[in-house]
Short mmCIF file of C-alpha atoms and ligand atoms in Angstrom, two decimals:
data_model
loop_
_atom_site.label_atom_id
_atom_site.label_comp_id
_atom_site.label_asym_id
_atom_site.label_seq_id
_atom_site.Cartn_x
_atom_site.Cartn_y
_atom_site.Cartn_z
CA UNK A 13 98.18 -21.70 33.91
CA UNK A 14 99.28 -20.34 30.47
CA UNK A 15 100.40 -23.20 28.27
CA UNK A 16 102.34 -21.15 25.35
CA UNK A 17 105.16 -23.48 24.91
CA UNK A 18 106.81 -24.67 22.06
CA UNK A 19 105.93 -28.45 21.36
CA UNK A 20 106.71 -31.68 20.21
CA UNK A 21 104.55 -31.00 16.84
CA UNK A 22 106.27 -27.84 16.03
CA UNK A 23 109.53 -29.58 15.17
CA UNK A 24 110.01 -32.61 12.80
CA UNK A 25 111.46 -35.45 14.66
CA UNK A 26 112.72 -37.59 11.60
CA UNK A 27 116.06 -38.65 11.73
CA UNK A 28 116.91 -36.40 14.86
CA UNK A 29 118.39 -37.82 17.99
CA UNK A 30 116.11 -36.33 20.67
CA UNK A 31 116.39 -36.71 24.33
CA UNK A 32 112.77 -37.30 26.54
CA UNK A 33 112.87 -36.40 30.78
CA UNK A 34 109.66 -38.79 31.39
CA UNK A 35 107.91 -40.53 34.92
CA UNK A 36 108.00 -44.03 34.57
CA UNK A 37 108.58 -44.03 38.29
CA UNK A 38 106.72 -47.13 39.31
CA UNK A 39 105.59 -48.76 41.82
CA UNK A 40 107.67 -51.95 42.87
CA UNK A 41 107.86 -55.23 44.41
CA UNK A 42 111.43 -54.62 45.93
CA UNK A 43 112.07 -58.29 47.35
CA UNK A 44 111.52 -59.46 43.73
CA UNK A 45 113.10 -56.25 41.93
CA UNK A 46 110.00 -56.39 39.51
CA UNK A 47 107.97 -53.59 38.65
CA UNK A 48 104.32 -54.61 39.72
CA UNK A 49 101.99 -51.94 37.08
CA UNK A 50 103.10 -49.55 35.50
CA UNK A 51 100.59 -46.97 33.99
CA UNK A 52 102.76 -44.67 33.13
CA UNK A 53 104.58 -47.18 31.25
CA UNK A 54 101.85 -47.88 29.43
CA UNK A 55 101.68 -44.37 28.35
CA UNK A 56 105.26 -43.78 27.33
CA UNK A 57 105.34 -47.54 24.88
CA UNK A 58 102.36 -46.20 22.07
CA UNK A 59 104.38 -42.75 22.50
CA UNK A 60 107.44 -44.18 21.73
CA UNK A 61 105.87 -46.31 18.57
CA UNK A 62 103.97 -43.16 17.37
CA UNK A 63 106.05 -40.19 18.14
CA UNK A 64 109.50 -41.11 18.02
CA UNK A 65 109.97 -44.37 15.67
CA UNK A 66 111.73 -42.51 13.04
CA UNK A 67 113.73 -40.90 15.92
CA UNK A 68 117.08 -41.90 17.73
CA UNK A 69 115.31 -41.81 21.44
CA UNK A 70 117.35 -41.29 24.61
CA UNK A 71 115.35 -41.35 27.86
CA UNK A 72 115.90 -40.57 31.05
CA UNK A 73 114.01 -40.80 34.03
CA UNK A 74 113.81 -41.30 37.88
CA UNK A 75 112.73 -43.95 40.02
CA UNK A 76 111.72 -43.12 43.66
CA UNK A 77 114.19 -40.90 45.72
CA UNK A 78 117.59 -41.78 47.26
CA UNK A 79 117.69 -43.57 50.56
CA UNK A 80 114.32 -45.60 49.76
CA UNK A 81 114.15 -49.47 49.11
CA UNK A 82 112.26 -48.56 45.62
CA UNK A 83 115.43 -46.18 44.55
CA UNK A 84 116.55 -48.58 41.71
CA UNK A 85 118.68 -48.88 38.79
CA UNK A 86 116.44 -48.54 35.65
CA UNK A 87 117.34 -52.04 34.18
CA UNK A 88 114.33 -53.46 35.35
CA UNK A 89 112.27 -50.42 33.69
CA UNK A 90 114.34 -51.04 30.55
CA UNK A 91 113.37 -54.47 30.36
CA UNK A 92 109.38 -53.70 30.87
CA UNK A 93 109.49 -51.08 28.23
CA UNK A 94 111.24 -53.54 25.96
CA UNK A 95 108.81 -56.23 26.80
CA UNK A 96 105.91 -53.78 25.75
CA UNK A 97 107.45 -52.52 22.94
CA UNK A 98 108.51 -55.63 20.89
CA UNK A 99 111.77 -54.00 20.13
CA UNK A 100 115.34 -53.83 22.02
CA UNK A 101 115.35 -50.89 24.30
CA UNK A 102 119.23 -50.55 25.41
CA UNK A 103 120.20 -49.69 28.85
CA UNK A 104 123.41 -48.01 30.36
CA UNK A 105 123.94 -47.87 33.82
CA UNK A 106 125.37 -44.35 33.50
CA UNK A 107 123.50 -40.86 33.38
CA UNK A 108 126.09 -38.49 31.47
CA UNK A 109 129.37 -40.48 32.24
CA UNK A 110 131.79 -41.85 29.12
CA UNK A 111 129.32 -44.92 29.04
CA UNK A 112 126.42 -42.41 28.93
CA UNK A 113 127.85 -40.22 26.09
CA UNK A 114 129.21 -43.48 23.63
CA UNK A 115 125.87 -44.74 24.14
CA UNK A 116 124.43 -41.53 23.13
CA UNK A 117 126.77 -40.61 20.12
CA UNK A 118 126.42 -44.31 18.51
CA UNK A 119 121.97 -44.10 18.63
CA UNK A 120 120.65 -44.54 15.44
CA UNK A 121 117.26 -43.29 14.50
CA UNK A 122 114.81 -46.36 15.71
CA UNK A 123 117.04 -47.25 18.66
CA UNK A 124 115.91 -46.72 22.38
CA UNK A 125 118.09 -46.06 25.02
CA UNK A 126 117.39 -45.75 28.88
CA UNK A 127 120.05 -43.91 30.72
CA UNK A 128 120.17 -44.61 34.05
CA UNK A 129 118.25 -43.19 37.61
CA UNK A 130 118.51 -39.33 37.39
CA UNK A 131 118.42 -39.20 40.66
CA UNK A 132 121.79 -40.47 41.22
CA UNK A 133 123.20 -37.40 40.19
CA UNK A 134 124.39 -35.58 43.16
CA UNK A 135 122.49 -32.09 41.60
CA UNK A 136 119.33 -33.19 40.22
CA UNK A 137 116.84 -33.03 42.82
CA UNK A 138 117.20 -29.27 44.32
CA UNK A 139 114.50 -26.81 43.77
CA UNK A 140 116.14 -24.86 41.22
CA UNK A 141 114.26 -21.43 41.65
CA UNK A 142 116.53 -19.66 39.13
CA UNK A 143 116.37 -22.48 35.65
CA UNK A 144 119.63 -21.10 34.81
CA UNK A 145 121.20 -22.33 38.03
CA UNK A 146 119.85 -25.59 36.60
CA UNK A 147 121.55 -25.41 33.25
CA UNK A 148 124.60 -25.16 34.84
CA UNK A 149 124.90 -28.69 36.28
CA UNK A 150 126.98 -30.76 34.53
CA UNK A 151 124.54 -33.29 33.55
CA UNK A 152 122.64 -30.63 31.62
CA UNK A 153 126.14 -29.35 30.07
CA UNK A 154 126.85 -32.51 29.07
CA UNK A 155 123.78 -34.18 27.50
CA UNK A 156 122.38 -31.17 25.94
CA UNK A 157 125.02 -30.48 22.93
CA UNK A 158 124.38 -34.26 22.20
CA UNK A 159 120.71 -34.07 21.49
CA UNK A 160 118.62 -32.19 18.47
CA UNK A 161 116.39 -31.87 21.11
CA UNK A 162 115.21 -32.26 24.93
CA UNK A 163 111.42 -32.62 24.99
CA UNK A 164 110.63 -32.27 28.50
CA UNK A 165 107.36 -34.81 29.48
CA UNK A 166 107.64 -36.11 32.77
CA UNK A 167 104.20 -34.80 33.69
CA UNK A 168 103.91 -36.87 36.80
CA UNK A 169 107.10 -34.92 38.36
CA UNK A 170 106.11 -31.69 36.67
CA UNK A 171 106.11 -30.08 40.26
CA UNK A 172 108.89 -30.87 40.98
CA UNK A 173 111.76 -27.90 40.09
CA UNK A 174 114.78 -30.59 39.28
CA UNK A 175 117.52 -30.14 37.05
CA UNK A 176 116.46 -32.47 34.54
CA UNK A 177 112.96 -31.06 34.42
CA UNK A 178 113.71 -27.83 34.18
CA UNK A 179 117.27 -27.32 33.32
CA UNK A 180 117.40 -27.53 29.91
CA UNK A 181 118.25 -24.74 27.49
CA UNK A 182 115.62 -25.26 25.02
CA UNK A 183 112.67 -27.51 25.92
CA UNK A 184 109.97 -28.68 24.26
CA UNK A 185 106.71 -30.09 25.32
CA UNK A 186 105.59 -33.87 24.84
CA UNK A 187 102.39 -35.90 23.95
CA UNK A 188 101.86 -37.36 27.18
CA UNK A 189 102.14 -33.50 28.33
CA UNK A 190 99.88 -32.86 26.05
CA UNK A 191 97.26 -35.42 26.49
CA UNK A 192 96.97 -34.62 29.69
CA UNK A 193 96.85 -30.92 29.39
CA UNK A 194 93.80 -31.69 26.90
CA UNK A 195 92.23 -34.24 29.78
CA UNK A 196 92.53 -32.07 33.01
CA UNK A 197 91.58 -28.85 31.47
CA UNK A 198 88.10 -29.87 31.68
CA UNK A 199 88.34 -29.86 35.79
CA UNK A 200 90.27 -27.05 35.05
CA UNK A 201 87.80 -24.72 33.78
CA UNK A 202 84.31 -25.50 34.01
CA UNK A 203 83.63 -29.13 35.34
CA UNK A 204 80.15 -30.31 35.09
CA UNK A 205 78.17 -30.90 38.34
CA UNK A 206 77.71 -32.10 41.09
CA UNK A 207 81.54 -32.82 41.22
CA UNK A 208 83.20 -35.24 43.79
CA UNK A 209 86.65 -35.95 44.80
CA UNK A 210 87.49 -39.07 46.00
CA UNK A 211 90.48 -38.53 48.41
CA UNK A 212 92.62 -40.88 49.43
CA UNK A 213 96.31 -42.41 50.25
CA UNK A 214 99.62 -40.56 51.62
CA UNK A 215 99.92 -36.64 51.43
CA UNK A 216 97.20 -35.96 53.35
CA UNK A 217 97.64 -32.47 53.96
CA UNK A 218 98.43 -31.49 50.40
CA UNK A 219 95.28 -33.18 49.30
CA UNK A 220 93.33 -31.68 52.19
CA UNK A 221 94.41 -28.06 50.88
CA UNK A 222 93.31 -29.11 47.32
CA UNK A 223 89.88 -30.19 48.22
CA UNK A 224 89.77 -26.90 50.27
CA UNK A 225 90.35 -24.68 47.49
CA UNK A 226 88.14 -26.37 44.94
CA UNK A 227 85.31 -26.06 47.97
CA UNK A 228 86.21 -22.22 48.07
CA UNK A 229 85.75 -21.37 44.48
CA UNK A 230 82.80 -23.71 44.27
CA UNK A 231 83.63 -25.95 41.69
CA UNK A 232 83.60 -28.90 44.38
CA UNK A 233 80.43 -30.61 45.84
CA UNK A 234 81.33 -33.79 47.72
CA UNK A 235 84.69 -34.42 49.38
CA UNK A 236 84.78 -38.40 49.65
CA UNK A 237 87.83 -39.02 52.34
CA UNK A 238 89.41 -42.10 53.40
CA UNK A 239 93.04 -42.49 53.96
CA UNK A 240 95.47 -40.22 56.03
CA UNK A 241 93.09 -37.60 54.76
CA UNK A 242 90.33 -38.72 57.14
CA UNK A 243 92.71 -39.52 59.64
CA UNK A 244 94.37 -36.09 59.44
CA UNK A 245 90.49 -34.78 59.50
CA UNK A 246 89.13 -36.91 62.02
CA UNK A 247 92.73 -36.32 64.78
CA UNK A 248 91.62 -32.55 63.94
CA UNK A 249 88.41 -33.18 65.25
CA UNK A 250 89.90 -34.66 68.41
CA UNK A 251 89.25 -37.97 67.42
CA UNK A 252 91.47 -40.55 68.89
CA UNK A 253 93.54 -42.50 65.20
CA UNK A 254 95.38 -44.53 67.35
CA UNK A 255 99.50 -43.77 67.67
CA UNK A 256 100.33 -46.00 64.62
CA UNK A 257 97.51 -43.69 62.62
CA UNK A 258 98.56 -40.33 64.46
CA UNK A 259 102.38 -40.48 64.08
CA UNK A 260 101.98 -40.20 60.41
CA UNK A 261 100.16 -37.27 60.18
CA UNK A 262 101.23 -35.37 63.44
CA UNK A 263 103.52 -33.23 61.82
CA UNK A 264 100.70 -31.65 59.67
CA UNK A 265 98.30 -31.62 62.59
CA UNK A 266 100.36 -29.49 64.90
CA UNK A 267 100.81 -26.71 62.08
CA UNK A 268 97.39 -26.82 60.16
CA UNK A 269 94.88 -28.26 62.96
CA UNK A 270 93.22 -24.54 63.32
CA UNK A 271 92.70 -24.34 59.32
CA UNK A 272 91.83 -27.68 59.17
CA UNK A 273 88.47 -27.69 61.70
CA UNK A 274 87.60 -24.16 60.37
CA UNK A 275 87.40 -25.54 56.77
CA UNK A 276 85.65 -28.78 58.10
CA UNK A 277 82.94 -26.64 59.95
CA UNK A 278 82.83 -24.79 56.59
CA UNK A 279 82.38 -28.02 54.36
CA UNK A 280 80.95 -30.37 57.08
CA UNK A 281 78.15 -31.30 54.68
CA UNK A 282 80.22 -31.97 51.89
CA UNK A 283 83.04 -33.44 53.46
CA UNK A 284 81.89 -37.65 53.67
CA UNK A 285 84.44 -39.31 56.28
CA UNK A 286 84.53 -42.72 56.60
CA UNK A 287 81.84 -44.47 59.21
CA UNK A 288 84.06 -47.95 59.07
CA UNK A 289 87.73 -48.91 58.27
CA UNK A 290 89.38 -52.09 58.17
CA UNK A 291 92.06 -53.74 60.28
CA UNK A 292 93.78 -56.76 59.74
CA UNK A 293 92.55 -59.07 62.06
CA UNK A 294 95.03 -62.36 61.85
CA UNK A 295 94.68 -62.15 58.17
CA UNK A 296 91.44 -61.45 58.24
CA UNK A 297 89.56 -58.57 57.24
CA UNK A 298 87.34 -56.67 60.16
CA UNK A 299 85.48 -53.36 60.09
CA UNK A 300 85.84 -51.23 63.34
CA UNK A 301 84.06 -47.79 64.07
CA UNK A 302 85.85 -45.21 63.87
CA UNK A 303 85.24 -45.06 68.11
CA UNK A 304 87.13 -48.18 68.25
CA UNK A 305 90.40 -47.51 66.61
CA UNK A 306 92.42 -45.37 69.19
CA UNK A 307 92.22 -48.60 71.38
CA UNK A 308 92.87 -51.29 68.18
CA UNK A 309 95.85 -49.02 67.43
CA UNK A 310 96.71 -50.64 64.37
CA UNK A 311 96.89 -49.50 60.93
CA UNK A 312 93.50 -49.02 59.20
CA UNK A 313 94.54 -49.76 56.07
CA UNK A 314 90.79 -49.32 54.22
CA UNK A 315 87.55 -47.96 54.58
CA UNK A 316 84.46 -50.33 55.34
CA UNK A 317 81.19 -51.49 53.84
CA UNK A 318 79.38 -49.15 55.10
CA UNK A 319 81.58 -46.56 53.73
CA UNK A 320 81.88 -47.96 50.54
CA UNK A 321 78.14 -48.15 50.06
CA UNK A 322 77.76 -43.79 51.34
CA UNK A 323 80.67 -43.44 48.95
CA UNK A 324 79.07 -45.21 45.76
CA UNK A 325 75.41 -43.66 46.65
CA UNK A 326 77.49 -39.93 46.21
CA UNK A 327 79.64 -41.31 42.99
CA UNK A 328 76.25 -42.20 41.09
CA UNK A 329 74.62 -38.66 41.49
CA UNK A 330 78.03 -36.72 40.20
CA UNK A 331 79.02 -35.68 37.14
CA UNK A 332 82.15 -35.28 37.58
CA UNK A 333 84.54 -37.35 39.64
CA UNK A 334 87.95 -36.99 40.25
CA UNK A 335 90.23 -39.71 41.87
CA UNK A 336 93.35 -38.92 43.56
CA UNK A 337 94.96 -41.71 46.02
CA UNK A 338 93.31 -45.16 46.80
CA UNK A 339 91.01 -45.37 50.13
CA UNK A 340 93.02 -48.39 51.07
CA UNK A 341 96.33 -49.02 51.00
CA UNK A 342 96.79 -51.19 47.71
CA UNK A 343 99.68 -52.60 48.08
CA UNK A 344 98.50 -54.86 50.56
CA UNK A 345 96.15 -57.45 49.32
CA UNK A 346 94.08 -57.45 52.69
CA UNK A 347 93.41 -53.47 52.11
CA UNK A 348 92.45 -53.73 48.08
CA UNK A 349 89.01 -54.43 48.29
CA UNK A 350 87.62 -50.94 48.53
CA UNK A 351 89.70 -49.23 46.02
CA UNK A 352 88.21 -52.03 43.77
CA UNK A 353 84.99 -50.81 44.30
CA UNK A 354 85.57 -47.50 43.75
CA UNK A 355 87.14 -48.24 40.54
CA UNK A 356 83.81 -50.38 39.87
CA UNK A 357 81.86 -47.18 40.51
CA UNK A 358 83.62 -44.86 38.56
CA UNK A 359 83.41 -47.62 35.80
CA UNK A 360 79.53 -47.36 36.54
CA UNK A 361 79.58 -43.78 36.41
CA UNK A 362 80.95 -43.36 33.19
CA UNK A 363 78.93 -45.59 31.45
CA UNK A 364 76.11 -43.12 32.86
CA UNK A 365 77.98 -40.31 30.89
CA UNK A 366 80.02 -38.85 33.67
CA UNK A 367 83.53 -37.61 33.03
CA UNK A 368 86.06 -39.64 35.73
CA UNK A 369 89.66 -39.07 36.05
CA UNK A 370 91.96 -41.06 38.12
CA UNK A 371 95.37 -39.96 38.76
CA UNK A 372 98.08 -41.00 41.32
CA UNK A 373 100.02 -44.18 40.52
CA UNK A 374 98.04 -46.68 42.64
CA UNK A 375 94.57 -46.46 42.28
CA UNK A 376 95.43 -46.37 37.80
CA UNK A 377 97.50 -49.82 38.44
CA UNK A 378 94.27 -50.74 40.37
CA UNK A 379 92.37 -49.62 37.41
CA UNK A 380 94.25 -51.52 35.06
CA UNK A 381 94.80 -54.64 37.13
CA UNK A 382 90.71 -54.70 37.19
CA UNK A 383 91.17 -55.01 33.45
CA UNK A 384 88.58 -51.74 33.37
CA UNK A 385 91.62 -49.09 32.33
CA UNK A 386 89.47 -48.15 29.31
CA UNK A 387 86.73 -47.93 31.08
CA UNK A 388 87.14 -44.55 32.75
CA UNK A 389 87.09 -41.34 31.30
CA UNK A 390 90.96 -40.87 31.94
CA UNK A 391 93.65 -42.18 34.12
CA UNK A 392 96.62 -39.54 34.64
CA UNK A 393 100.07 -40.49 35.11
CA UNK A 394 99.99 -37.62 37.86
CA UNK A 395 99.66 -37.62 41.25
CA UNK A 396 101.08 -35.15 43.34
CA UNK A 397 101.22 -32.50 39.66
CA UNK A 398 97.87 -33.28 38.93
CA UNK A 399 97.15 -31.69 43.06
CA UNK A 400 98.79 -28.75 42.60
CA UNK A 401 96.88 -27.88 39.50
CA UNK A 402 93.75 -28.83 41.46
CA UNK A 403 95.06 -26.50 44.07
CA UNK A 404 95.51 -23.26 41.37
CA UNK A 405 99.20 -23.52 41.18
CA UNK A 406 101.18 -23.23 38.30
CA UNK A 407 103.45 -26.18 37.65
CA UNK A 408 107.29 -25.63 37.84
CA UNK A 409 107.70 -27.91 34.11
CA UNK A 410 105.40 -26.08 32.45
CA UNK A 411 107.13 -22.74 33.52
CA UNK A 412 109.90 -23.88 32.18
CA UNK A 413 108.87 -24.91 29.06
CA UNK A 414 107.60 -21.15 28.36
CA UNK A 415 110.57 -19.86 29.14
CA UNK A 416 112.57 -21.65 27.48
CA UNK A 417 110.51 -22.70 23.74
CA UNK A 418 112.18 -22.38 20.57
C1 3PG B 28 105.64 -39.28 41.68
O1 3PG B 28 105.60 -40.50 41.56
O2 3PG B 28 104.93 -38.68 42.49
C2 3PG B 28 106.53 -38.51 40.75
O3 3PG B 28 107.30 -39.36 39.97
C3 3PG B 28 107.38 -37.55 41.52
O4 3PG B 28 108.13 -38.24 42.46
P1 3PG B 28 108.50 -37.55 43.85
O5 3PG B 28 107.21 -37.33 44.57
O6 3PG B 28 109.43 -38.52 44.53
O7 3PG B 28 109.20 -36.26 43.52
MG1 MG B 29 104.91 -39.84 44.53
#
């Protein structure tokens, strides 16, 4: 992936009113409208103090995607950046609207203000192919002749070919871009090994692929899957998930099944599936074989002791390990326990000298719920970008940004 763009150092910000596309999409506690952790949050406030404080700062950004319970206004967001910031951050519940553009015109440099979701423009979220089709929206045409500049930095939606991510005239590239650029180079090029990856969460088949193509070009030793991963893996085998388990992942079953038990009999060494998972048992917490959950048919919402303890015998001997989804579901307080521990033994392993990066939203809030968020080598704000660079694939931002630099 080429990275000649223009960036945020080759301009001087001072005084300019500059517009920043981040991901502070969050995970959240929708009965309580509260966001729960925020990582990428975290990244965005010493940014914003840095970068920007002699700037007049407009952001915009997404939260979630329209038609799920998470797909919020950005007041809440707002307020947590403000919190974190220990200065007002000013909200509009508008996107490029009358309220929008006042809001815009009457910044002053030092001021923060949140626009509201992207996403609830009607245009934002097709795949532009062509970035001029993208220019052409009206949000673009709108908020672009207000700005000095766009600096384009939502690297956790950098795959994602949106209007706001890649429509933009000129764009420039930000420090959290940047940053990590800098970080996940390293797996990039030439990673240090034995390298794991520890595999887990939703978009199983995506991840599947990824760990496929790092086996092929032999930067990848261990595979460590839990989550739908396994489940996708183990149905493949013929395996018996249970129809809670299997309806999740049919879809990608039925039109990857033959790819997926050739690369398994490939790999089969260097894939580690789960020997236990976890069920909730009245509130409890009980390990089942992995014989015994097509008749629990339940959700197996973590990976067992056993598991754990193969898992954390493989993380100590790497060099390199690279996190991408939680092996439980962490949301649930009855599945955290193992993604704890594998934070704890990436911890461990970096103290030993290894390089660790965690990306995906859930198991970085893990991190930093643990308190041990310094204690890894780096935590990216990406998931699903931070895959498709692991899978070889140029990123749909960062295309942009080269076409489009000053
Ligand atoms: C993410 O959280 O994965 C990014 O913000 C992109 O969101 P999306 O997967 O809904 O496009
Ligand atoms: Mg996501």
């Amino acid at each position: 992936m080429k990275m000649d763009y223009t960036s945020y150092k080759d301009v001087d910000l001072k005084g300019k009113k500059v517009l920043m596309r981040v991901d502070i999409n969050s995970n959240i506690d929708v009965e309580n409208n509260k966001i729960r952790d925020s990582p990428r949050i975290r990244a965005l406030v010493p940014v914003l103090n840095e970068i920007y404080k002699e700037s007049a700062v407009i952001i915009l950004a997404h939260q979630s995607r329209p038609g799920n319970p998470d797909f919020t206004d950005l007041d809440i967001h707002a307020k947590e950046i403000e919190t974190q910031l220990g200065r007002p951050v000013k909200f509009v519940k508008d996107i490029y609207g009358e309220e929008a553009i006042n809001a815009i015109k009457e910044l002053k440099p030092g001021e923060v203000l949140l626009l509201n979701n992207v996403r609830k423009f009607e245009d934002e979220m097709k795949e532009y192919k062509d970035f001029s089709e993208a220019e052409n929206t009206a949000m673009i045409k709108t908020l672009f002749p207000l700005v000095d500049y766009a600096i384009v930095d939502a690297f956790g939606a950098a795959h994602r070919a949106h209007a706001s991510i890649v429509g933009w005239p000129k764009m420039l590239a930000g420090p959290i871009t940047d940053k990590e650029l800098e970080n996940l180079k390293k797996i990039m090029e030439e990673p240090e090994k034995p390298m794991a990856m520890l595999i887990g969460g939703a978009k199983a088949i995506d991840k599947f692929k990824a760990m496929k193509y790092n086996f092929d070009n032999g930067k990848l030793d261990y595979a460590l899957c839990s989550g739908l991963t396994a489940i996708l893996i183990f149905e493949a085998l013929g395996k018996n998930m249970g129809e809670v388990n299997h309806k999740i992942i049919d879809k990608d079953l039925e039109a990857n099944k033959d790819m997926i038990v050739a690369a398994y009999e490939n790999y089969k060494d260097k894939i580690i599936l789960p020997e236990d998972l976890i069920i909730n048992d009245n509130g409890n917490r009980k390990a089942i074989t992995i014989d015994e959950a097509g008749s629990y048919n339940t959700t197996t919402g973590d990976i067992g002791p056993k598991t754990v303890e193969r898992f954390n015998e493989i993380i100590a001997k790497c060099k390199t390990i690279i996190a991408n989804g939680p092996p439980g579901i962490f949301e649930q307080e009855i599945f955290r326990k193992a993604t704890n521990e594998m934070v704890e033994a990436m911890v461990d392993a970096t103290k030993k000298g290894a390089l660790t990066i965690i990306g995906g939203g859930e198991m970085g809030a893990a991190a930093s719920m643990a308190g041990k968020a310094d204690d890894v080598s780096f935590i990216s704000t990406a998931g699903g970008a931070m895959l498709e660079i692991l899978s070889g694939n140029d990123l749909p931002m960062i295309k942009a940004l080269r076409e489009k630099k000053l």
